[in-house]
Coordinates of C-alpha atoms and ligand atoms in Angstrom, one line a residue:
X182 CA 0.0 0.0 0.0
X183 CA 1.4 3.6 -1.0
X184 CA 1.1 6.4 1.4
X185 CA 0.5 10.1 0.1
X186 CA 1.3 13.2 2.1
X187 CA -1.0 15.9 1.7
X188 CA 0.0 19.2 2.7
X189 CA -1.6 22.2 2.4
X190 CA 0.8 24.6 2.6
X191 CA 3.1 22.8 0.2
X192 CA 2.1 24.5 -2.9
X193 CA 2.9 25.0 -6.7
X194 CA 0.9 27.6 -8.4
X195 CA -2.6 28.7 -8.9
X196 CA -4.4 26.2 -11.4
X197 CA -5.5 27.9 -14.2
X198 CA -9.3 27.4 -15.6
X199 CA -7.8 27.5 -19.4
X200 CA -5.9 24.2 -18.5
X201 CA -9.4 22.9 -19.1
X202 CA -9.9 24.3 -22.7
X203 CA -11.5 22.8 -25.5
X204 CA -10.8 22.7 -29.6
X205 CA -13.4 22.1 -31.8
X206 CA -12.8 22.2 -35.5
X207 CA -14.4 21.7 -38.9
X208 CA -13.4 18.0 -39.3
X209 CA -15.5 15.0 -39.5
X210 CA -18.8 15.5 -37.9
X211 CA -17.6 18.0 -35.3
X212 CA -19.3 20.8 -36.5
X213 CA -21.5 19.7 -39.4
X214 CA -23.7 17.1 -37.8
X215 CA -22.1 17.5 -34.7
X216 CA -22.6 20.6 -32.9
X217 CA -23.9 22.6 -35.4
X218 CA -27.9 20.6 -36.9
X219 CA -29.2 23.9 -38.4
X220 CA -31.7 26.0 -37.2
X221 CA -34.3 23.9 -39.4
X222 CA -33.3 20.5 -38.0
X223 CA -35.9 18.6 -36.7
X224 CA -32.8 17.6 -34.0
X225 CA -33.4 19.8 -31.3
X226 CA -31.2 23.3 -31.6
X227 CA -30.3 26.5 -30.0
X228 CA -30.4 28.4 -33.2
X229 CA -28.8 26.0 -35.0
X230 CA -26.4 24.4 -32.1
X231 CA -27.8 21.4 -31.1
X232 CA -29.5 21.5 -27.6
X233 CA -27.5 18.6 -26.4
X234 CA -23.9 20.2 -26.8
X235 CA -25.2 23.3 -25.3
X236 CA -26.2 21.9 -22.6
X237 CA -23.3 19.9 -21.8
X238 CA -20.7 22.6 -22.4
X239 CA -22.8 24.9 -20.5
X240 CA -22.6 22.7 -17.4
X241 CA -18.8 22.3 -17.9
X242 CA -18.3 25.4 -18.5
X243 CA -15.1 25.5 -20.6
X244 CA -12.8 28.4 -19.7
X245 CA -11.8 28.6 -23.4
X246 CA -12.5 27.2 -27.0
X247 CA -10.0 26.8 -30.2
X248 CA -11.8 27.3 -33.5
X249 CA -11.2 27.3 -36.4
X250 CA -8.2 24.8 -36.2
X251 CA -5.9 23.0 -36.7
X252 CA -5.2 22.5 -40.1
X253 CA -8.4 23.8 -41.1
X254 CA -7.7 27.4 -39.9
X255 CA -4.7 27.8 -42.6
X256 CA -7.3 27.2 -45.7
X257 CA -10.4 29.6 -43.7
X258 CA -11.2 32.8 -44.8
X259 CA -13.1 34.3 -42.2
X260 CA -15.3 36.2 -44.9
X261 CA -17.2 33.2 -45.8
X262 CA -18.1 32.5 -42.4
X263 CA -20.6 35.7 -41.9
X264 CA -23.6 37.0 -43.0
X265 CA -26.9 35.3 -44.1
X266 CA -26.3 32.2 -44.1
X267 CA -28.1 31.4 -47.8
X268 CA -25.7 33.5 -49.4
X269 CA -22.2 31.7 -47.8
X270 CA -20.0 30.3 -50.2
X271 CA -19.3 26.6 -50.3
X272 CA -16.0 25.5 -50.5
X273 CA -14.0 22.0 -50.2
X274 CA -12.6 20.5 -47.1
X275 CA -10.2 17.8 -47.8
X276 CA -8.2 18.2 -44.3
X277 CA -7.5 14.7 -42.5
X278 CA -9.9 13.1 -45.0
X279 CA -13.0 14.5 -44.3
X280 CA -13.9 15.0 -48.3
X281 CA -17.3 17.1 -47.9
X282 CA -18.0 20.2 -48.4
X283 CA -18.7 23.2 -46.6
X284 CA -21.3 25.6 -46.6
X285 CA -19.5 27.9 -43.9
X286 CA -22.9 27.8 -41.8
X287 CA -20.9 28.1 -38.7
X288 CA -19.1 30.6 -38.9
X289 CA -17.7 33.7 -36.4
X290 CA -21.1 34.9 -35.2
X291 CA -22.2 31.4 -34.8
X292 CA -19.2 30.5 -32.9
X293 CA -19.5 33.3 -30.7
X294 CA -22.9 32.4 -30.0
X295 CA -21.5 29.3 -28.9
X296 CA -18.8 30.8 -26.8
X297 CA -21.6 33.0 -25.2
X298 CA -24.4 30.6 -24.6
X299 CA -21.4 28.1 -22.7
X300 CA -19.6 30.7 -20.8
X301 CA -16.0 30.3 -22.7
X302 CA -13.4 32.8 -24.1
X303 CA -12.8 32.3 -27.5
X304 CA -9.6 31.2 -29.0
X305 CA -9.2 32.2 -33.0
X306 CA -6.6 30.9 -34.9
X307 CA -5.8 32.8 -38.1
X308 CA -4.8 31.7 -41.4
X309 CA -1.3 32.3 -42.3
X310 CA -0.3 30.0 -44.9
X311 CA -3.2 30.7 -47.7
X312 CA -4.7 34.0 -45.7
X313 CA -3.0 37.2 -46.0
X314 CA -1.8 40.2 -43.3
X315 CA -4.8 42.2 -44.3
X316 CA -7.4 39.4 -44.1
X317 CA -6.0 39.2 -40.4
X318 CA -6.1 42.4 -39.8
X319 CA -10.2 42.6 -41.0
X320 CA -11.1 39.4 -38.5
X321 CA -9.6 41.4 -35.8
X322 CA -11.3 44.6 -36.6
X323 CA -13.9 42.9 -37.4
X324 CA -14.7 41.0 -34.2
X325 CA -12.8 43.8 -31.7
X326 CA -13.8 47.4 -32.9
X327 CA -15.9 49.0 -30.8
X328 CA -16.4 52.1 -32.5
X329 CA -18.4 53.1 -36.2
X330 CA -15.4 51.8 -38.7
X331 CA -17.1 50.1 -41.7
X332 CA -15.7 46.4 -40.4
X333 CA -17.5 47.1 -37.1
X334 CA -20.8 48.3 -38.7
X335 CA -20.7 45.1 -40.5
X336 CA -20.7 43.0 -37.3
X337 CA -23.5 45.4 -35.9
X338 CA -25.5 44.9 -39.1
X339 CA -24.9 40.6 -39.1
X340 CA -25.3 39.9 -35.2
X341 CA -23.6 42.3 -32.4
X342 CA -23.5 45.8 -32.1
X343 CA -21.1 44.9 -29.1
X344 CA -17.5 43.8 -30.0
X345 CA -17.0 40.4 -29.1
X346 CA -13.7 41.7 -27.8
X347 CA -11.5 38.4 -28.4
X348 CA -8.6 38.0 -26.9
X349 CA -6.7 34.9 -27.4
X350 CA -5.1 35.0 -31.2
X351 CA -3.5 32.0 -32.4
X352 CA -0.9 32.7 -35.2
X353 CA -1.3 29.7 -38.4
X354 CA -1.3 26.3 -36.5
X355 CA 1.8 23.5 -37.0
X356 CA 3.2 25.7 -39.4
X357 CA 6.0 22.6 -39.5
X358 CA 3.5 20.4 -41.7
X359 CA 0.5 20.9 -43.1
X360 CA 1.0 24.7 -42.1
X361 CA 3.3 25.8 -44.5
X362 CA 6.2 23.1 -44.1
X363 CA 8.0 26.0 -42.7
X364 CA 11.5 26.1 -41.5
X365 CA 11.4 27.9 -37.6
X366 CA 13.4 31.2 -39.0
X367 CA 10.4 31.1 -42.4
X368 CA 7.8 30.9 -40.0
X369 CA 9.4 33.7 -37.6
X370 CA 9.5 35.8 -40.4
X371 CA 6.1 35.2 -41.2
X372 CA 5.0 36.0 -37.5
X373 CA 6.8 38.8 -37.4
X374 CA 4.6 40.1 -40.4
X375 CA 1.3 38.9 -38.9
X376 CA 2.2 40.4 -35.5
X377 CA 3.2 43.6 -36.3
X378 CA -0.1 44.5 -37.9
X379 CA -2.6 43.5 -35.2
X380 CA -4.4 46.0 -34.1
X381 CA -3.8 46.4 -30.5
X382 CA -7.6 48.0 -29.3
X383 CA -6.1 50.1 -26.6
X384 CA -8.1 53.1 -26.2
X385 CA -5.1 55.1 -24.8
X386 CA -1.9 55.3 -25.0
X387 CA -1.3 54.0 -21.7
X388 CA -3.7 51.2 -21.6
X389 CA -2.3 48.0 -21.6
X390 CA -3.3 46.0 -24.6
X391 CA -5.5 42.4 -23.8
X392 CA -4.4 40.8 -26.8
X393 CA -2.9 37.5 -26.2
X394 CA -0.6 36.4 -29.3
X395 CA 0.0 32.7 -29.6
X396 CA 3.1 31.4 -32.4
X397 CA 3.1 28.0 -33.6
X398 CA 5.5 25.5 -31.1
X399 CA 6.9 22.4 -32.0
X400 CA 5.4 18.9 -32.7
X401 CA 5.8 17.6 -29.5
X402 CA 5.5 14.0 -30.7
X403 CA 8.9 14.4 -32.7
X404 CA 12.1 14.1 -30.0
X405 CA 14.5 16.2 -32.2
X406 CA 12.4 17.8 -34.3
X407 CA 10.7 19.7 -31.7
X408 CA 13.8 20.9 -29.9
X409 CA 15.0 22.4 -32.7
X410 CA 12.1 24.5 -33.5
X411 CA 11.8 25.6 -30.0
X412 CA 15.5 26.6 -30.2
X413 CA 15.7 27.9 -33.8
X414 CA 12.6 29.8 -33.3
X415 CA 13.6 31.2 -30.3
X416 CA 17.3 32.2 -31.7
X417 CA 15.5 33.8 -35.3
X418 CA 13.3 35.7 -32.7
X419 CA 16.6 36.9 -31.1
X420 CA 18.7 38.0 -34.0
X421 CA 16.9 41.2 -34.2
X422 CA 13.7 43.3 -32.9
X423 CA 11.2 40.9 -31.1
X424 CA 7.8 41.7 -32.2
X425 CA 4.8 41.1 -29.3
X426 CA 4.5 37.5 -29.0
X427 CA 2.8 36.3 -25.8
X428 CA 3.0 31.9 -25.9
X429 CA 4.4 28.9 -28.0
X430 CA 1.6 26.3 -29.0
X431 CA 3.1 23.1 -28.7
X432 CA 1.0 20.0 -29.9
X433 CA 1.1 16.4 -28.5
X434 CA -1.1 13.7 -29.2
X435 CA -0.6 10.0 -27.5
X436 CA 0.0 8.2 -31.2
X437 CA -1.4 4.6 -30.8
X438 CA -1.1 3.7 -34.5
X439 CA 1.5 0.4 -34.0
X440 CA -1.0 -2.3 -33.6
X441 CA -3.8 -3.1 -36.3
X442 CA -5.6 -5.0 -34.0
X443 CA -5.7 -2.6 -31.3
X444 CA -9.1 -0.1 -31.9
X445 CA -10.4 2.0 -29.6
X446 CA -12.9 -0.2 -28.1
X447 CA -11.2 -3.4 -28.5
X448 CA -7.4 -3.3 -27.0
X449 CA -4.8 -6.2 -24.9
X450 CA -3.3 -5.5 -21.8
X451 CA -0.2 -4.5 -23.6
X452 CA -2.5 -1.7 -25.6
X453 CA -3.5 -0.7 -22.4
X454 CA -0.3 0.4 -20.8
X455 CA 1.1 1.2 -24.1
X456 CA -1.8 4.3 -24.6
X457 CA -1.5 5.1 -20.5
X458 CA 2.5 5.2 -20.6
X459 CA 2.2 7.1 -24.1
X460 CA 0.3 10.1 -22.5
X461 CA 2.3 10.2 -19.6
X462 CA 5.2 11.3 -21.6
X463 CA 3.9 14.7 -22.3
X464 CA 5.3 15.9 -18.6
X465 CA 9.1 15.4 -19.9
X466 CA 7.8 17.4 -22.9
X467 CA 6.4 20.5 -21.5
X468 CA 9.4 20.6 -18.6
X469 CA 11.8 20.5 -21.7
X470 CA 10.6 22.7 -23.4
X471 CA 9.5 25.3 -20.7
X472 CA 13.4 25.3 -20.3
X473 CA 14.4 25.8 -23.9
X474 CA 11.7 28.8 -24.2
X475 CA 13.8 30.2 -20.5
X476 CA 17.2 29.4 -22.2
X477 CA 16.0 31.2 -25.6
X478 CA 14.8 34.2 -23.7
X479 CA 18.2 34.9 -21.9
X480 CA 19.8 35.3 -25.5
X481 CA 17.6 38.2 -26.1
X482 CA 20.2 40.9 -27.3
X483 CA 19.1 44.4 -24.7
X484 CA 17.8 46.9 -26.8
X485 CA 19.8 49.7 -27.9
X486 CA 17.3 52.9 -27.2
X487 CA 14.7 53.0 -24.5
X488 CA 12.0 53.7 -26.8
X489 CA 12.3 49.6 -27.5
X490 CA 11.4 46.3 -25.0
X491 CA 13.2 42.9 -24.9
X492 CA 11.1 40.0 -25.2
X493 CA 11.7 38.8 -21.4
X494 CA 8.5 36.1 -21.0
X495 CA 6.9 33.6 -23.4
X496 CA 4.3 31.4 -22.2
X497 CA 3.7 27.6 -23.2
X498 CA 0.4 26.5 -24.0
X499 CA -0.7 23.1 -25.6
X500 CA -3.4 24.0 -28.3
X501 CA -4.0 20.2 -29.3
X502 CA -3.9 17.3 -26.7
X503 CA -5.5 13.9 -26.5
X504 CA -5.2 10.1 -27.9
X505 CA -5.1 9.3 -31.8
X506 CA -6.5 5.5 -32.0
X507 CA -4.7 4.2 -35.7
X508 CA -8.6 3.3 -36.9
X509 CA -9.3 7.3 -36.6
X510 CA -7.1 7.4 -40.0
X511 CA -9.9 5.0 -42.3
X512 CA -13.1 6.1 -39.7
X513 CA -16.3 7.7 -41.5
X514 CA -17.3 10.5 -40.1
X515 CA -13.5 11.3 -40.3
X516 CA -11.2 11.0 -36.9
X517 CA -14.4 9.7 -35.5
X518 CA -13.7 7.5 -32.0
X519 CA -15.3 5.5 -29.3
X520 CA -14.0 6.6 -25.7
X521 CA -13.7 4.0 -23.0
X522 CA -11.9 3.8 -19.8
X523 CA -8.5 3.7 -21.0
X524 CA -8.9 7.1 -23.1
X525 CA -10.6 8.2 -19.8
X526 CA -7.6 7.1 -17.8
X527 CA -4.9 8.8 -20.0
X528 CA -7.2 11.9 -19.9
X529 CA -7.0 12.3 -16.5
X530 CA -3.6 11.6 -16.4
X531 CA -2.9 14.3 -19.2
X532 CA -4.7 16.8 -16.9
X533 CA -2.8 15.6 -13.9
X534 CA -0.1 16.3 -15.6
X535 CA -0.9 19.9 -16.5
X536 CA -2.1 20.5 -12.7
X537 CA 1.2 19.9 -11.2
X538 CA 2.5 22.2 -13.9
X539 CA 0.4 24.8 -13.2
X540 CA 3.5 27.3 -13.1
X541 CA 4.6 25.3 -16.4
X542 CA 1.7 25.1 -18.8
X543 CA -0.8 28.2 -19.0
X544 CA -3.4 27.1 -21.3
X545 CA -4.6 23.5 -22.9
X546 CA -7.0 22.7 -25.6
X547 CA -8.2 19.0 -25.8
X548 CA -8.3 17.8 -29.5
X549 CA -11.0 18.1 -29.8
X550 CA -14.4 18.2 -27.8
X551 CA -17.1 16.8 -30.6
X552 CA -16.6 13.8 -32.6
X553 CA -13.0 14.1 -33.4
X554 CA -10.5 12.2 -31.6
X555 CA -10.4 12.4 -27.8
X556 CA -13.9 13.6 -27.4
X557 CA -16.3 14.6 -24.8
X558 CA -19.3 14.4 -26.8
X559 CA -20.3 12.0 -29.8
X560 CA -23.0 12.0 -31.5
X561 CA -25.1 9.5 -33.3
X562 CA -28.1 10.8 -35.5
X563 CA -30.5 12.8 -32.9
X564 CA -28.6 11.1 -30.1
X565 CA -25.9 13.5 -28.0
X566 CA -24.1 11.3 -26.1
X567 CA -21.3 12.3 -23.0
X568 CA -18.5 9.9 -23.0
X569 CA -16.3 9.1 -20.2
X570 CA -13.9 12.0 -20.6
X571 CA -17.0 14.4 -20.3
X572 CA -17.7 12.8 -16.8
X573 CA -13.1 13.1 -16.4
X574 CA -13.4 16.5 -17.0
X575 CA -16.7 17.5 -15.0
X576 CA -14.9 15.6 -11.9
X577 CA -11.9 17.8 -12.1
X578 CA -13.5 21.1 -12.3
X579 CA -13.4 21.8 -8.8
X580 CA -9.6 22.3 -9.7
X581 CA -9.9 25.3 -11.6
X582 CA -8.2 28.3 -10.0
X583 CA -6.9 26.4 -6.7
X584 CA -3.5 25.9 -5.7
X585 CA -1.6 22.8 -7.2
X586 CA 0.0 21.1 -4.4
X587 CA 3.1 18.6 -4.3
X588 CA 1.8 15.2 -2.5
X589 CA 4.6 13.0 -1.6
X590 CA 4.3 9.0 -1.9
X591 CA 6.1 6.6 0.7
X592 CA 6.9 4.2 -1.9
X593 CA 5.7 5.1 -5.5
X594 CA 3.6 2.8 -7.3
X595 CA 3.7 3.0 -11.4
X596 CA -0.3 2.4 -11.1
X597 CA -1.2 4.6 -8.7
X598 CA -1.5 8.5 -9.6
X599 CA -2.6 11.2 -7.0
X600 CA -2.8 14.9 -7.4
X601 CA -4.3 17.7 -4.9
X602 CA -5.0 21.3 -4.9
X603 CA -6.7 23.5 -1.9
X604 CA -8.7 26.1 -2.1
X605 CA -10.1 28.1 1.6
X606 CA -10.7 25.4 3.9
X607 CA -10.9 22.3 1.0
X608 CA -8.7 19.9 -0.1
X609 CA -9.2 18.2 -3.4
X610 CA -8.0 14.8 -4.2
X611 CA -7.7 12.8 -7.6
X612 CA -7.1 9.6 -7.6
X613 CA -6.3 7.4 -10.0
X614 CA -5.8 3.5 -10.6
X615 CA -3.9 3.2 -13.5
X616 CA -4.0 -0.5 -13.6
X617 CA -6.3 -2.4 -16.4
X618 CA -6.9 -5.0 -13.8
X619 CA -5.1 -4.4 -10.6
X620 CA -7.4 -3.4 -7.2
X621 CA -5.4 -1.7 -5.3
X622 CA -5.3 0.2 -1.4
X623 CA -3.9 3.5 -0.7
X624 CA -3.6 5.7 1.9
X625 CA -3.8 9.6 2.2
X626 CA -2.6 11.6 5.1
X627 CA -4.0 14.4 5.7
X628 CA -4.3 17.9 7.7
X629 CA -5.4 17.7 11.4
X630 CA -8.9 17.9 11.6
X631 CA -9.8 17.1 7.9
X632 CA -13.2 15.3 6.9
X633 CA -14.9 13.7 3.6
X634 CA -17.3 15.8 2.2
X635 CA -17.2 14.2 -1.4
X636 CA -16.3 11.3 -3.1
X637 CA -17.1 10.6 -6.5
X638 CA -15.8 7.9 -8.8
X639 CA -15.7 6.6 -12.8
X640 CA -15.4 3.3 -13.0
X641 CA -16.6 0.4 -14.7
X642 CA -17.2 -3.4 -15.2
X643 CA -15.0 -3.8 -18.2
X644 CA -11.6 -1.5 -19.5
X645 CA -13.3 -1.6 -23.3
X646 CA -17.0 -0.5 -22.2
X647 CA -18.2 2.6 -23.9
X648 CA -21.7 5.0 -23.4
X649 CA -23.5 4.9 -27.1
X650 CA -26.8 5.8 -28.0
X651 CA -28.3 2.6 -27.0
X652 CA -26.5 2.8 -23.5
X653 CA -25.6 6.0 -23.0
X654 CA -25.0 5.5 -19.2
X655 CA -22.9 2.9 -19.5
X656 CA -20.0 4.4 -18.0
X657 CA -21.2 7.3 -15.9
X658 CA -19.7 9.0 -12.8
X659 CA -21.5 8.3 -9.7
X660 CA -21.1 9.0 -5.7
X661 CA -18.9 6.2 -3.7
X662 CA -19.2 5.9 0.2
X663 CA -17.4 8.7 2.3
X664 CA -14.0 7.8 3.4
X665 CA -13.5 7.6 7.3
X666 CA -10.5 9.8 8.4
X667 CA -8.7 8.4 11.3
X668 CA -6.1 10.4 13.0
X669 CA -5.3 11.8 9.7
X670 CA -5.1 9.0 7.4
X671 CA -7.8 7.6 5.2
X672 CA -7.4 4.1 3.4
X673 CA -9.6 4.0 0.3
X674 CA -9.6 1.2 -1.6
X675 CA -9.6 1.4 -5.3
X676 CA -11.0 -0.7 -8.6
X677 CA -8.9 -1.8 -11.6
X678 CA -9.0 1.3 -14.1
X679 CA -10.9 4.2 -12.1
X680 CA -10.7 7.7 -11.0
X681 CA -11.7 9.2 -8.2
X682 CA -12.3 12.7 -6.5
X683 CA -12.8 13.5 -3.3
X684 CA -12.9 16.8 -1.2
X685 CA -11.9 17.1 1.9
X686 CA -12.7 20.0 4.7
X687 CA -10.3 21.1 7.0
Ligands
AHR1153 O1 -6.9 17.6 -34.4 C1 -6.8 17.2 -35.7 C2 -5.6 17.8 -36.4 O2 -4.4 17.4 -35.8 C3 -5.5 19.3 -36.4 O3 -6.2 19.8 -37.5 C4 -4.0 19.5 -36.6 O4 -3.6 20.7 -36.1 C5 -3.4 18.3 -36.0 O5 -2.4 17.8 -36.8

């Protein structure tokens, strides 16, 4: 049995909400069919966003939300996307294999309904490999002016007179592949365009401008590759003027693409710990490249005149997380997958991960939240159905702006993962069985005087069970006994492949 110390005042950083983020794209049935049914669908819809989504997302309240892409977002012109919808272009959209067209019915004002009606800040990516500097520039003024400029008459004319006042700006995506196949100096020349033309929406001189400027980081799946951006882009960044650049985008995905036999829903033992030890390499990621970012920044020449600033900070954020099953490749709706326990597991984990690295990691987009990937919602004809991360991510939301704490195991076990955070007077715990079919015992210790006021756990009969439209409660969250704290300690005893939460008052 391990033992984990749990000491309040043995802290890492705040938690931010935007660890939680989402990324939703127009891929597969993520949008068309997916979120978005139409406002004429006989599927029930919140002016064209189906009911089901809405309602899920508004429960779970995502602090943020990616759009348009991914890949997508470097073949988008935002023009397409406004307006009546009956007189949108359509165009082609051959990214990862989705082969359909598109009639641009979602577009900005329909994805800031969405961001509106779920509570999140939106995240727009813009299109710097077939989009232009003044097509940029338009979005921005576009969506942000406040004041009578044509760009921001149009807006009042389609859907808000208000600005929708976006902050988060992502700059291309993977401009390394499909983005432009760029070279890390190419694509700092090509930021360095893009940047220096946003608008900043100050509305003095001395305002501070709430723009937040994200540059394409590395493939995180590729060991040398991705150092060598980080460094190279760093250094072409350094060998002159740094324009305003606020976070690197790194991208990691948990690649299970060896075995043909091994599907999403059907998997060995071995393609079990394969997928959990995959996703648990992300934490060497981010802590490597968090240092070459802090190594890059000390090479930032001093600037010659006070009129001119030195880059001195540069956050890391992951814009796309989450497992890639090999069958997502050949699956109709493209990158369509099932979720069971073990993605549930590794998701968890992945967010375990970003906790403890609160002061590492400032922002995190799973990839992606409908029907693509490592989703939280699928959906099957009228049905909306919450998979098992849905219920990961609903556990873990009392996380969101309390302070990561280090907990210290007596004897570590590979299976066993805890992580805690406090916040006032409460403790919260995560704990997770890693195992495919291992029980396990483990004991917490804990602050004088601390009590169960929670426990909730996700769990299941078998590793491969799924929730579908026929049993959409098939693997559901669901409240476990309280846990008895004796003299500080409390033993809880855990199932093969679970998590569990639990909150503690002190
Ligand atoms: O999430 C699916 C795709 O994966 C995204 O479009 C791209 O950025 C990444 O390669």
């Amino acid at each position: 049995m391990t033992t984990f110390s749990i000491d309040p005042q043995d802290t890492i950083a705040t938690i931010r909400p935007e660890l939680h983020g989402q990324f939703i794209e127009f891929l597969g049935s993520c949008i068309s069919d997916g979120l978005w049914v139409g406002p004429d669908s006989p599927i029930p819809n919140i002016e064209g966003i189906r009911t089901g989504v809405v309602e899920a997302l508004a429960e779970l309240q995502p602090p943020v939300v990616r759009w348009p892409g991914g890949c997508y977002a470097d073949t988008y012109h935002w023009r397409d996307g406004i307006g009546p919808r009956n007189t949108r272009p359509v165009t082609f959209n051959e990214n990862f294999g989705t082969f359909e067209t598109d009639d641009h019915a979602f577009g900005t004002e329909e994805f800031m309904r969405l961001c509106h009606l779920i509570g999140a800040e939106p995240w727009l990516n813009i299109n710097l490999l077939s989009g232009t500097v003044a097509e940029m520039r338009d979005w921005m003024e576009y969506c942000n002016r406040d004041r009578g400029t044509a760009l921001a008459q149009e807006r009042a004319h389609n859907d808000s007179p208000e600005p929708y006042d976006v902050r988060y700006w992502g700059v291309g995506n993977e401009a390394w592949a499909g983005g432009g196949f760029m070279t890390p100096s190419a694509y700092a020349d090509e930021y360095r365009r893009f940047a220096s033309a946003m608008p900043s929406f100050k509305s003095g001189l001395t305002d501070s401008d709430r723009l937040y400027r994200i540059a394409c980081g590395p493939d995180g799946n590729k060991p040398m590759e991705r150092r060598r951006w980080t460094q190279d882009l760093l250094e072409a960044l350094s060998n002159f003027r740094q324009p305003s650049i606020d976070a690197l985008d790194l991208h990691f995905y948990n690649w299970n693409i060896e075995d043909p036999q091994d599907t999403p829903t059907s998997f060995s033992r071995e393609g079990w710990d394969r997928v959990i030890h995959g996703a648990l390499e992300i934490e060497d990621v981010i802590h490597e490249q968090r240092d070459l970012i802090d190594e890059g920044l000390t090479r930032m020449p001093e600037p010659e005149s006070p009129m001119d600033t030195r880059l001195k900070a540069l956050d890391l954020v992951v814009g796309e997380w989450g497992n890639w099953h090999r069958s997502a490749f050949t699956e109709r709706p493209a990158l369509f997958q099932q979720v069971t326990m073990r993605d549930a597991i590794t998701t968890a984990l992945t967010l375990d991960v970003f906790h403890r690295n609160a002061d590492v990691v400032k922002m995190a987009c799973v990839a992606q939240t409908v029907n693509v990937l490592n989703s939280l919602i699928l959906t099957d004809g009228p049905a909306t159905i919450l998979t098992p991360n849905y219920d990961v991510f609903m556990m873990y939301k009392a996380h969101r702006g309390a302070t990561a704490l280090r907990v210290e195991a007596s004897e570590p076990d590979p299976d066993i993962h805890v992580f805690a955070s406090a916040t006032g007077s409460r403790i919260t715990v995560n704990l997770v069985n890693a195992s495919m079919t291992e029980p396990n015992t483990v004991e917490l210790t804990l602050p004088t005087g601390a009590r169960a006021t929670s426990h909730e756990v996700l769990e299941t009969t078998h590793p491969q069970n799924c929730n579908t439209a026929e049993d959409p409660d098939r693997v559901r969250r669901t409240d476990a006994p309280l846990p008895i704290v004796t003299e500080g300690a409390a033993r809880i005893e855990v199932s093969p492949a679970s998590i569990r939460v639990l909150s503690f008052t002190r």
